[in-house]
Amino acid sequence: MMRCAVRGGGAHVVIGERRSPSSSPGSGRSVVRMSEGRGGLCCGGVRSRAADLAGLEMGRPSAGAAGLFRSPRYGRVRATASADPEDIPSDKLQAKSSGSVLPYVGVACLGAILFGYHLGVVNGALEYLSKDLGIAENAVLQGWVVSTTLAGATVGSFTGGALADKLGRTRTFILDAIPLAVGAFLSATAQDVRTMIIGRLLAGIGIGISSALVPLYISEISPTEIRGALGTINQLFICIGILAALVAGLPLAQNPAWWRTMFGISVVPSILLALGMAVSPESPRWLFQQGKISQAEAAIKKLYGKEKVTEVMYDLKASGQGSNEPDASWFDLFSKRYWKIVSVGAALFLLQQLAGINAVVYYSTSVFRSAGIASDVAASALVGAANVFGTMIASSLMDKQGRKSLLITSFSGMAASMLLLSLSFTWKALAPYSGTLAVVGTVLYVLSFALGAGPVPALLLPEIFASRIRAKAVALSMGMHWVSNFFIGLYFLSVVNKFGISTVYLGFASVCALAVLYIAGNVVETKGRSLEEIERELSPPSKADANAFLVSDQ
């Protein structure tokens, strides 16, 4: 253990490298510890560096938060408040987990299934429910039935962040099951369009909450080494929910009243979500942030096994999550300290939607018909299968290739596919093959989307956001998703009628190309790093909080 002590006003700083007896040089764990003597921490060099210690890398100075969005590698730094690193047994630091988070990830993914199902169920059922509710000739009311869910989801995404911070993740899930189940029931039993719209609004609020809450919870309970794969499961189950809605609509041709059963089916997973979350552990990170130390330890034991309690608690204390800072307000998201990171989150979801995914899905039926595929079900199934397949590939690569590289690959593939689609409609030399090329371009676009642009933003954002802003910042980013989704759905056909589908697709290709440049310059790589490490690098504590937390040795 190398030691460098600086004393001034009672402060004591220890910087060094800790190695187990069997470790080789350079393989030890870097340690930063600050303790306070009787005189407290005064001004001078020690105090001025307090806020920068979280970004310190042994052997070279900190680059600061601004450069971190461009550099994929950082040193490991540990800072403790009440636990001395030397007091942590070396056999505890990297103990294997004897618990399993998979059952609890599975329960959370019921929210993702409902997300996809409620978005997809209305597509097949709209024609039949319109006849039963007497709005077959009223396109405006039909539009309300469809778009009310998106409006509700926008409200829900913002509400979910505040609830998750106040009540905790699991209790918010349980509360979320109420609008999901009630909304599905009202939709299934509606005898007039007003009841249907209320039901769709409630379901929308429910999926808005779950859209922010599912990736947040999964990210906070997942072990670092498989967090990418587990985070991608969220997008996979959304795709599965959409496919389930498609399959649920197959009996409609023989039984027009089946649409009520289609909506009613979703009550079951809503109830299962509430029951499952009632026995699932709360996020240890949220519990620690609330100062509920014993409950955090119990949650860690349930998730990972008792062998990991010491290590995970040490990491949580090192991150400063138990600091004196209060929970962030919505205005804090726009402060100088956090705005850089928050803007990246909002931009990723905005680029995701402006890149044209929903427009491609909306228009895929017409594209496939031009290629001779007359079945709407076949067209939707092909797009859905491509989405699921691409997401499965992404899940296997997320912890190997990394988030940033998959995003760049994904948007590059989307740009090329959009260019192919645009040329297939306008280039005369390709006219004999236009239908085939349009189908190939659409499938390649969806595959590329599923490889990165689809699953990565929801996974990456909980990773890069600091613990005190995580829930609200994810909610804000998801709100951007729903708002842009709503307006694209509202104006897409009007823009196509004015400029032509080829020009619109060329515009989407340009957005994808810009996305590649933005991601290359602004997005951080997070694979293989704990949430606490990422937080210390991207959101170092304020000076006041660093002094209050880091110097505490009580």
Coordinates of C-alpha atoms in Angstrom, one line a residue:
M1 CA 0.0 0.0 0.0
M2 CA 1.6 3.2 -1.1
R3 CA 0.6 6.2 1.0
C4 CA 0.8 9.9 0.4
A5 CA -0.6 11.9 3.3
V6 CA -1.4 15.6 3.2
R7 CA -2.4 17.2 6.4
G8 CA -3.9 20.6 6.8
G9 CA -6.6 21.8 9.2
G10 CA -7.1 18.2 10.4
A11 CA -7.7 16.7 7.0
H12 CA -6.0 13.5 6.0
V13 CA -5.9 12.2 2.4
V14 CA -4.6 8.8 1.4
I15 CA -4.0 7.9 -2.2
G16 CA -2.6 4.6 -3.1
E17 CA -2.9 1.2 -4.6
R18 CA -4.3 -1.8 -2.8
R19 CA -3.2 -5.3 -3.9
S20 CA -4.1 -8.7 -2.6
P21 CA -1.0 -10.9 -1.8
S22 CA -1.4 -12.9 -4.9
S23 CA -1.9 -10.1 -7.4
S24 CA 0.6 -9.0 -9.8
P25 CA 1.9 -5.4 -10.0
G26 CA -0.6 -3.1 -11.6
S27 CA -3.5 -5.3 -11.0
G28 CA -4.6 -3.8 -7.7
R29 CA -7.6 -1.7 -6.9
S30 CA -7.0 2.1 -6.9
V31 CA -8.2 3.7 -3.7
V32 CA -9.0 7.3 -2.7
R33 CA -9.8 7.9 1.0
M34 CA -10.4 11.1 2.8
S35 CA -10.8 11.4 6.5
E36 CA -11.4 14.4 8.7
G37 CA -9.7 15.1 12.0
R38 CA -10.9 17.4 14.7
G39 CA -10.2 20.5 12.8
G40 CA -12.4 19.7 9.8
L41 CA -11.5 20.2 6.2
C42 CA -10.2 23.7 5.6
C43 CA -9.4 25.7 2.5
G44 CA -6.3 25.0 0.5
G45 CA -5.3 22.4 -2.1
V46 CA -7.2 19.5 -0.5
R47 CA -10.5 21.3 -0.4
S48 CA -10.3 22.6 -3.9
R49 CA -9.8 19.1 -5.2
A50 CA -12.6 17.5 -3.4
A51 CA -15.1 17.7 -6.3
D52 CA -12.5 16.4 -8.7
L53 CA -11.5 13.3 -6.8
A54 CA -14.3 11.3 -8.4
G55 CA -12.7 11.8 -11.8
L56 CA -9.1 11.0 -10.7
E57 CA -7.2 8.3 -12.6
M58 CA -4.0 7.0 -11.1
G59 CA -1.0 8.2 -13.1
R60 CA -2.7 11.1 -14.9
P61 CA -4.9 14.1 -14.2
S62 CA -8.6 14.1 -14.6
A63 CA -9.9 15.1 -18.0
G64 CA -13.0 16.7 -16.5
A65 CA -16.6 15.9 -17.3
A66 CA -16.7 17.5 -20.7
G67 CA -14.2 15.2 -22.3
L68 CA -15.7 12.1 -20.9
F69 CA -18.4 11.9 -23.5
R70 CA -15.6 11.2 -26.1
S71 CA -13.3 8.9 -24.2
P72 CA -14.3 5.2 -23.7
R73 CA -11.8 4.3 -21.0
Y74 CA -11.4 5.6 -17.5
G75 CA -9.5 4.6 -14.4
R76 CA -11.2 2.9 -11.5
V77 CA -11.5 5.1 -8.4
R78 CA -12.9 4.2 -5.1
A79 CA -13.9 6.7 -2.4
T80 CA -15.4 5.7 0.9
A81 CA -17.3 7.4 3.6
S82 CA -17.7 5.0 6.5
A83 CA -15.8 2.0 5.1
D84 CA -12.1 1.9 4.9
P85 CA -11.0 0.1 1.7
E86 CA -8.3 -1.7 3.8
D87 CA -11.1 -3.1 6.0
I88 CA -12.8 -4.8 3.0
P89 CA -11.5 -8.4 2.8
S90 CA -9.9 -9.2 -0.5
D91 CA -12.0 -12.3 -0.9
K92 CA -15.2 -10.3 -0.7
L93 CA -14.3 -7.7 -3.4
Q94 CA -14.9 -10.0 -6.4
A95 CA -17.0 -12.7 -4.8
K96 CA -19.2 -14.7 -7.2
S97 CA -22.9 -14.0 -6.9
S98 CA -25.0 -16.9 -5.5
G99 CA -28.3 -15.1 -6.3
S100 CA -30.1 -14.5 -9.5
V101 CA -31.7 -11.3 -10.8
L102 CA -33.4 -13.1 -13.8
P103 CA -36.7 -13.8 -12.1
Y104 CA -37.1 -10.1 -11.1
V105 CA -36.0 -8.9 -14.6
G106 CA -38.6 -11.2 -16.0
V107 CA -41.3 -9.7 -13.8
A108 CA -40.3 -6.2 -14.8
C109 CA -40.4 -7.2 -18.5
L110 CA -44.2 -7.8 -18.1
G111 CA -44.3 -4.0 -18.3
A112 CA -42.4 -4.1 -21.6
I113 CA -44.7 -6.7 -23.0
L114 CA -47.7 -4.5 -22.1
F115 CA -45.9 -1.6 -23.7
G116 CA -45.7 -3.4 -27.0
Y117 CA -49.1 -5.0 -26.7
H118 CA -51.1 -1.9 -26.1
L119 CA -49.3 -0.1 -28.9
G120 CA -50.0 -2.9 -31.4
V121 CA -53.4 -4.2 -30.4
V122 CA -55.4 -1.3 -31.8
N123 CA -54.0 -1.8 -35.3
G124 CA -55.9 -5.0 -36.0
A125 CA -58.9 -4.2 -33.9
L126 CA -59.6 -0.7 -35.0
E127 CA -61.8 -1.7 -38.0
Y128 CA -64.0 -4.0 -36.0
L129 CA -64.3 -1.9 -32.8
S130 CA -65.2 1.1 -35.0
K131 CA -68.2 -0.8 -36.4
D132 CA -69.4 -1.9 -33.0
L133 CA -69.0 1.6 -31.5
G134 CA -70.6 3.4 -34.4
I135 CA -67.6 5.4 -35.6
A136 CA -66.8 3.5 -38.8
E137 CA -67.4 6.6 -40.8
N138 CA -65.7 9.0 -38.4
A139 CA -62.0 9.1 -39.1
V140 CA -61.4 11.8 -36.4
L141 CA -62.8 9.6 -33.6
Q142 CA -60.8 6.7 -34.9
G143 CA -57.8 8.8 -34.8
W144 CA -58.5 9.7 -31.2
V145 CA -58.8 6.0 -30.2
V146 CA -55.3 5.5 -31.7
S147 CA -53.5 8.6 -30.6
T148 CA -55.0 8.9 -27.1
T149 CA -52.7 6.2 -26.0
L150 CA -49.7 8.2 -27.1
A151 CA -50.9 11.3 -25.3
G152 CA -51.4 9.2 -22.1
A153 CA -48.0 7.7 -22.5
T154 CA -46.5 11.2 -22.6
V155 CA -48.2 12.1 -19.3
G156 CA -47.3 8.7 -17.8
S157 CA -43.6 8.9 -18.7
F158 CA -43.2 12.2 -16.8
T159 CA -45.3 11.0 -13.9
G160 CA -43.4 7.8 -13.6
G161 CA -40.1 9.5 -12.9
A162 CA -41.4 11.5 -9.9
L163 CA -43.3 8.4 -8.5
A164 CA -40.2 6.2 -8.8
D165 CA -38.1 8.8 -6.9
K166 CA -40.7 9.2 -4.2
L167 CA -42.2 5.7 -3.7
G168 CA -39.4 3.5 -5.0
R169 CA -39.3 1.3 -8.1
T170 CA -41.3 -1.7 -7.0
R171 CA -44.2 0.3 -5.4
T172 CA -44.4 2.4 -8.6
F173 CA -44.7 -0.8 -10.6
I174 CA -47.5 -2.0 -8.4
L175 CA -49.3 1.4 -8.7
D176 CA -48.7 1.3 -12.5
A177 CA -50.6 -1.9 -12.8
I178 CA -53.8 -0.1 -11.9
P179 CA -54.2 2.1 -15.0
L180 CA -52.9 -0.8 -17.1
A181 CA -55.5 -3.2 -15.9
V182 CA -58.4 -0.7 -15.6
G183 CA -57.6 0.8 -19.0
A184 CA -57.6 -2.7 -20.6
F185 CA -60.9 -3.6 -18.9
L186 CA -62.6 -0.4 -20.0
S187 CA -61.4 -0.9 -23.6
A188 CA -62.7 -4.5 -23.6
T189 CA -66.1 -3.7 -22.2
A190 CA -66.7 -0.3 -23.9
Q191 CA -70.2 0.3 -25.3
D192 CA -69.4 3.8 -26.6
V193 CA -66.4 5.6 -28.0
R194 CA -66.1 7.8 -24.9
T195 CA -65.4 4.8 -22.6
M196 CA -63.0 3.4 -25.2
I197 CA -61.0 6.7 -25.3
I198 CA -60.9 6.8 -21.5
G199 CA -59.7 3.2 -21.4
R200 CA -57.0 3.9 -24.1
L201 CA -55.9 7.0 -22.2
L202 CA -55.5 5.0 -18.9
A203 CA -53.6 2.3 -20.7
G204 CA -51.4 4.9 -22.3
I205 CA -50.6 6.4 -18.9
G206 CA -49.7 2.9 -17.7
I207 CA -47.3 2.2 -20.6
G208 CA -45.8 5.6 -20.3
I209 CA -44.8 4.9 -16.7
S210 CA -43.5 1.4 -17.5
S211 CA -41.6 2.7 -20.5
A212 CA -39.4 4.7 -18.2
L213 CA -39.6 2.4 -15.2
V214 CA -38.7 -1.0 -16.8
P215 CA -35.2 0.0 -18.1
L216 CA -34.5 2.0 -14.9
Y217 CA -35.2 -1.0 -12.6
I218 CA -33.4 -3.5 -14.8
S219 CA -30.4 -1.3 -15.0
E220 CA -30.2 -0.7 -11.3
I221 CA -30.5 -4.4 -10.3
S222 CA -28.4 -6.0 -13.1
P223 CA -24.8 -7.1 -12.4
T224 CA -22.3 -5.0 -14.4
E225 CA -21.0 -7.9 -16.5
I226 CA -24.4 -8.7 -18.0
R227 CA -26.2 -5.4 -17.6
G228 CA -26.1 -4.8 -21.4
A229 CA -27.7 -8.1 -22.3
L230 CA -30.4 -7.8 -19.6
G231 CA -31.1 -4.2 -20.6
T232 CA -31.7 -5.3 -24.2
I233 CA -34.3 -7.7 -23.0
N234 CA -36.6 -4.7 -22.4
Q235 CA -36.7 -3.9 -26.1
L236 CA -37.0 -7.6 -27.0
F237 CA -40.1 -8.0 -24.9
I238 CA -41.6 -4.8 -26.4
C239 CA -41.2 -6.5 -29.8
I240 CA -42.7 -9.7 -28.4
G241 CA -45.6 -7.7 -27.1
I242 CA -46.2 -6.2 -30.5
L243 CA -46.1 -9.7 -32.1
A244 CA -48.4 -11.0 -29.4
A245 CA -50.9 -8.3 -30.4
L246 CA -50.6 -9.4 -34.0
V247 CA -51.2 -13.0 -33.2
A248 CA -54.1 -12.1 -30.9
G249 CA -55.8 -10.5 -33.9
L250 CA -55.8 -13.6 -36.1
P251 CA -59.3 -14.8 -35.1
L252 CA -60.9 -11.5 -36.0
A253 CA -61.7 -12.5 -39.6
Q254 CA -63.9 -15.4 -38.3
N255 CA -65.1 -13.6 -35.1
P256 CA -65.6 -9.8 -35.4
A257 CA -66.4 -9.5 -31.7
W258 CA -63.0 -11.0 -30.8
W259 CA -61.6 -7.4 -30.5
R260 CA -63.0 -7.2 -27.0
T261 CA -61.0 -10.3 -26.0
M262 CA -57.9 -8.8 -27.5
F263 CA -58.1 -5.9 -25.1
G264 CA -59.2 -8.0 -22.2
I265 CA -56.2 -10.3 -22.5
S266 CA -53.9 -7.6 -21.3
V267 CA -55.5 -7.5 -17.8
V268 CA -53.8 -10.7 -16.9
P269 CA -50.1 -9.6 -17.3
S270 CA -51.1 -6.3 -15.5
I271 CA -52.2 -8.3 -12.5
L272 CA -49.2 -10.6 -12.7
L273 CA -46.9 -7.5 -12.8
A274 CA -48.4 -6.2 -9.5
L275 CA -48.2 -9.6 -7.8
G276 CA -44.6 -10.2 -9.0
M277 CA -43.4 -6.8 -7.9
A278 CA -45.0 -7.3 -4.5
V279 CA -42.3 -10.0 -3.8
S280 CA -39.5 -8.5 -5.9
P281 CA -36.6 -6.6 -4.1
E282 CA -36.5 -2.9 -4.3
S283 CA -33.5 -1.3 -6.1
P284 CA -30.6 -1.3 -3.6
R285 CA -29.4 2.0 -5.2
W286 CA -32.7 3.7 -4.5
L287 CA -32.8 2.3 -0.9
F288 CA -29.2 3.5 -0.3
Q289 CA -30.1 6.9 -1.7
Q290 CA -32.9 7.1 0.8
G291 CA -30.6 6.2 3.7
K292 CA -32.3 2.8 4.2
I293 CA -29.0 1.0 4.6
S294 CA -30.3 -2.3 6.2
Q295 CA -33.0 -2.6 3.6
A296 CA -30.4 -2.0 0.9
E297 CA -28.3 -4.8 2.3
A298 CA -31.3 -7.1 2.4
A299 CA -32.1 -6.3 -1.2
I300 CA -28.5 -7.0 -2.3
K301 CA -28.6 -10.3 -0.5
K302 CA -31.8 -11.3 -2.3
L303 CA -30.5 -10.3 -5.7
Y304 CA -26.9 -11.4 -5.6
G305 CA -26.4 -13.5 -2.5
K306 CA -24.8 -12.6 0.9
E307 CA -21.3 -12.9 -0.6
K308 CA -21.8 -9.7 -2.6
V309 CA -23.3 -7.5 0.2
T310 CA -19.9 -6.1 1.3
E311 CA -18.7 -5.4 -2.2
V312 CA -21.9 -3.8 -3.5
M313 CA -22.4 -1.7 -0.3
Y314 CA -18.8 -0.5 -0.6
D315 CA -19.4 0.5 -4.2
L316 CA -22.5 2.4 -3.3
K317 CA -20.8 4.2 -0.5
A318 CA -17.9 5.0 -2.8
S319 CA -20.2 6.5 -5.4
G320 CA -21.5 9.1 -2.9
Q321 CA -25.1 8.0 -3.4
G322 CA -25.8 8.3 0.3
S323 CA -24.8 11.9 0.3
N324 CA -26.5 14.9 1.8
E325 CA -27.8 16.1 -1.6
P326 CA -31.6 16.0 -1.8
D327 CA -33.5 14.3 -4.6
A328 CA -33.2 16.4 -7.8
S329 CA -36.0 18.6 -8.9
W330 CA -37.0 18.9 -12.6
F331 CA -35.1 22.2 -12.8
D332 CA -31.9 20.4 -11.7
L333 CA -31.9 18.5 -14.9
F334 CA -31.2 21.7 -16.8
S335 CA -28.4 22.9 -14.4
K336 CA -24.9 23.2 -15.7
R337 CA -23.9 20.2 -13.7
Y338 CA -26.3 17.8 -15.4
W339 CA -27.5 19.4 -18.7
K340 CA -24.7 17.9 -20.9
I341 CA -25.7 14.3 -19.9
V342 CA -29.5 15.0 -19.9
S343 CA -29.3 16.6 -23.4
V344 CA -27.5 13.4 -24.7
G345 CA -30.4 11.3 -23.4
A346 CA -33.1 13.5 -24.9
A347 CA -31.2 13.7 -28.2
L348 CA -30.8 10.0 -28.6
F349 CA -34.6 9.4 -28.3
L350 CA -35.3 12.4 -30.6
L351 CA -32.9 11.0 -33.2
Q352 CA -34.4 7.5 -32.8
Q353 CA -37.8 8.8 -33.8
L354 CA -36.7 11.3 -36.4
A355 CA -34.7 8.5 -38.1
G356 CA -38.1 7.2 -39.3
I357 CA -38.8 3.9 -37.6
N358 CA -42.5 4.6 -37.0
A359 CA -42.9 6.0 -40.5
V360 CA -41.3 2.9 -42.0
V361 CA -43.6 0.6 -39.9
Y362 CA -46.7 2.7 -40.9
Y363 CA -45.8 2.6 -44.6
S364 CA -44.5 -1.0 -44.7
T365 CA -47.9 -2.4 -45.8
S366 CA -48.0 -0.2 -48.9
V367 CA -44.4 -1.0 -49.7
F368 CA -45.0 -4.7 -49.5
R369 CA -48.1 -4.5 -51.6
S370 CA -46.1 -2.8 -54.3
A371 CA -43.8 -5.8 -54.2
G372 CA -46.8 -8.2 -54.5
I373 CA -47.2 -9.1 -50.8
A374 CA -50.9 -8.3 -50.4
S375 CA -51.4 -9.7 -46.9
D376 CA -51.2 -7.0 -44.2
V377 CA -50.6 -9.7 -41.6
A378 CA -47.7 -11.1 -43.6
A379 CA -46.1 -7.7 -44.0
S380 CA -46.5 -6.9 -40.3
A381 CA -45.1 -10.3 -39.3
L382 CA -42.1 -9.9 -41.5
V383 CA -41.3 -6.5 -40.0
G384 CA -42.0 -7.8 -36.5
A385 CA -39.8 -10.9 -37.0
A386 CA -36.9 -8.7 -38.3
N387 CA -37.3 -6.5 -35.2
V388 CA -37.2 -9.5 -32.8
F389 CA -34.3 -11.1 -34.6
G390 CA -32.2 -7.9 -34.7
T391 CA -32.9 -7.3 -31.0
M392 CA -31.7 -10.9 -30.1
I393 CA -28.4 -10.2 -32.0
A394 CA -28.0 -6.9 -30.2
S395 CA -28.5 -8.7 -26.8
S396 CA -25.7 -11.1 -27.6
L397 CA -23.3 -8.3 -28.6
M398 CA -24.2 -5.5 -26.1
D399 CA -21.6 -6.5 -23.5
K400 CA -19.0 -7.5 -26.1
Q401 CA -19.1 -4.7 -28.7
G402 CA -20.4 -2.0 -26.4
R403 CA -23.3 0.4 -26.6
K404 CA -21.6 3.2 -28.6
S405 CA -20.3 1.0 -31.4
L406 CA -23.7 -0.7 -31.8
L407 CA -25.4 2.7 -32.0
I408 CA -22.9 3.9 -34.8
T409 CA -23.3 0.6 -36.7
S410 CA -27.1 0.7 -36.3
F411 CA -27.6 4.3 -37.6
S412 CA -25.1 3.7 -40.4
G413 CA -27.1 0.7 -41.6
M414 CA -30.4 2.6 -41.3
A415 CA -28.9 5.4 -43.4
A416 CA -27.9 3.0 -46.1
S417 CA -31.3 1.2 -46.0
M418 CA -33.1 4.5 -46.3
L419 CA -31.0 5.6 -49.2
L420 CA -31.8 2.2 -50.9
L421 CA -35.5 2.8 -50.2
S422 CA -35.4 6.3 -51.7
L423 CA -33.6 5.2 -54.8
S424 CA -35.9 2.2 -55.4
F425 CA -38.8 4.7 -55.8
T426 CA -37.0 7.2 -58.1
W427 CA -34.1 5.7 -60.0
K428 CA -35.4 4.5 -63.3
A429 CA -32.7 1.9 -63.7
L430 CA -34.0 0.2 -60.6
A431 CA -37.6 0.3 -61.7
P432 CA -37.8 -3.5 -62.6
Y433 CA -36.6 -4.4 -59.2
S434 CA -38.3 -1.6 -57.2
G435 CA -40.7 -3.8 -55.3
T436 CA -38.0 -6.3 -54.2
L437 CA -35.6 -3.6 -53.3
A438 CA -38.2 -1.8 -51.3
V439 CA -38.9 -4.9 -49.2
V440 CA -35.2 -5.6 -48.8
G441 CA -34.6 -2.0 -47.8
T442 CA -37.4 -2.1 -45.3
V443 CA -36.3 -5.3 -43.7
L444 CA -32.6 -4.2 -43.5
Y445 CA -33.7 -0.9 -42.0
V446 CA -35.7 -2.7 -39.2
L447 CA -32.8 -5.1 -38.6
S448 CA -30.4 -2.2 -38.3
F449 CA -32.8 -0.3 -36.0
A450 CA -33.1 -3.3 -33.7
L451 CA -29.4 -3.8 -33.6
G452 CA -28.8 -0.5 -31.7
A453 CA -31.0 2.5 -32.2
G454 CA -34.0 0.6 -30.8
P455 CA -32.6 -1.1 -27.6
V456 CA -29.5 1.0 -26.7
P457 CA -31.1 4.4 -25.7
A458 CA -33.3 2.8 -23.0
L459 CA -30.3 0.9 -21.8
L460 CA -27.7 3.6 -22.0
L461 CA -29.6 6.4 -20.3
P462 CA -30.1 4.8 -16.8
E463 CA -26.4 4.0 -17.0
I464 CA -25.1 7.6 -17.7
F465 CA -27.6 9.5 -15.4
A466 CA -26.5 10.1 -11.8
S467 CA -28.5 8.4 -9.2
R468 CA -30.2 11.5 -7.8
I469 CA -31.5 12.5 -11.3
R470 CA -31.8 9.0 -12.9
A471 CA -35.6 8.5 -12.6
K472 CA -36.5 12.0 -13.7
A473 CA -33.9 12.2 -16.4
V474 CA -35.1 8.9 -17.9
A475 CA -38.7 10.1 -17.7
L476 CA -37.7 13.3 -19.5
S477 CA -36.0 11.4 -22.3
M478 CA -39.0 9.0 -22.6
G479 CA -41.2 12.0 -22.7
M480 CA -39.2 13.2 -25.7
H481 CA -39.8 9.8 -27.3
W482 CA -43.6 10.0 -26.9
V483 CA -43.9 13.6 -28.0
S484 CA -41.9 13.0 -31.2
N485 CA -43.7 9.8 -31.8
F486 CA -47.0 11.5 -31.5
F487 CA -46.2 14.3 -34.0
I488 CA -44.5 12.0 -36.5
G489 CA -47.7 9.9 -36.5
L490 CA -49.8 12.9 -36.8
Y491 CA -48.0 14.6 -39.7
F492 CA -46.2 11.8 -41.5
L493 CA -48.9 11.2 -44.2
S494 CA -49.3 14.9 -44.8
V495 CA -45.6 15.4 -45.4
V496 CA -45.5 12.3 -47.7
N497 CA -48.4 13.8 -49.7
K498 CA -46.6 17.1 -50.1
F499 CA -43.0 16.0 -50.8
G500 CA -43.3 12.3 -51.9
I501 CA -42.2 9.2 -50.0
S502 CA -38.8 9.2 -51.8
T503 CA -37.9 12.7 -50.5
V504 CA -39.1 11.8 -47.0
Y505 CA -37.0 8.7 -47.0
L506 CA -33.9 10.7 -48.2
G507 CA -34.5 13.0 -45.3
F508 CA -34.6 10.1 -42.8
A509 CA -31.3 8.9 -44.3
S510 CA -29.8 12.3 -43.6
V511 CA -31.0 12.2 -40.0
C512 CA -29.3 8.8 -39.6
A513 CA -26.1 10.2 -41.0
L514 CA -26.2 13.1 -38.6
A515 CA -26.9 10.7 -35.7
V516 CA -23.7 8.8 -36.5
L517 CA -21.7 12.1 -36.2
Y518 CA -23.5 13.1 -33.0
I519 CA -23.0 9.7 -31.3
A520 CA -19.3 9.6 -32.3
G521 CA -18.7 13.0 -30.6
N522 CA -21.0 12.9 -27.6
V523 CA -21.9 9.4 -26.4
V524 CA -19.8 7.6 -23.7
E525 CA -19.1 3.9 -23.8
T526 CA -20.4 2.2 -20.6
K527 CA -19.8 -1.5 -21.1
G528 CA -18.1 -3.4 -18.3
R529 CA -18.4 -0.5 -15.8
S530 CA -20.6 -0.3 -12.7
L531 CA -23.2 2.5 -12.5
E532 CA -21.2 3.9 -9.6
E533 CA -18.0 4.2 -11.7
I534 CA -19.9 5.9 -14.5
E535 CA -21.6 8.3 -12.1
R536 CA -18.3 9.3 -10.5
E537 CA -16.9 10.1 -14.0
L538 CA -19.8 11.8 -15.6
S539 CA -21.5 13.5 -12.6
P540 CA -18.9 14.2 -10.0
P541 CA -20.4 15.5 -6.7
S542 CA -20.7 19.2 -6.1
K543 CA -17.9 20.7 -4.0
A544 CA -20.1 21.1 -1.0
D545 CA -21.4 17.6 -1.3
A546 CA -17.9 16.2 -2.0
N547 CA -16.6 17.8 1.2
A548 CA -19.6 16.7 3.3
F549 CA -19.5 13.1 2.0
L550 CA -15.9 12.2 1.0
V551 CA -14.3 13.6 4.2
S552 CA -16.6 11.8 6.5
D553 CA -14.8 8.9 8.2
Q554 CA -17.4 8.2 10.9

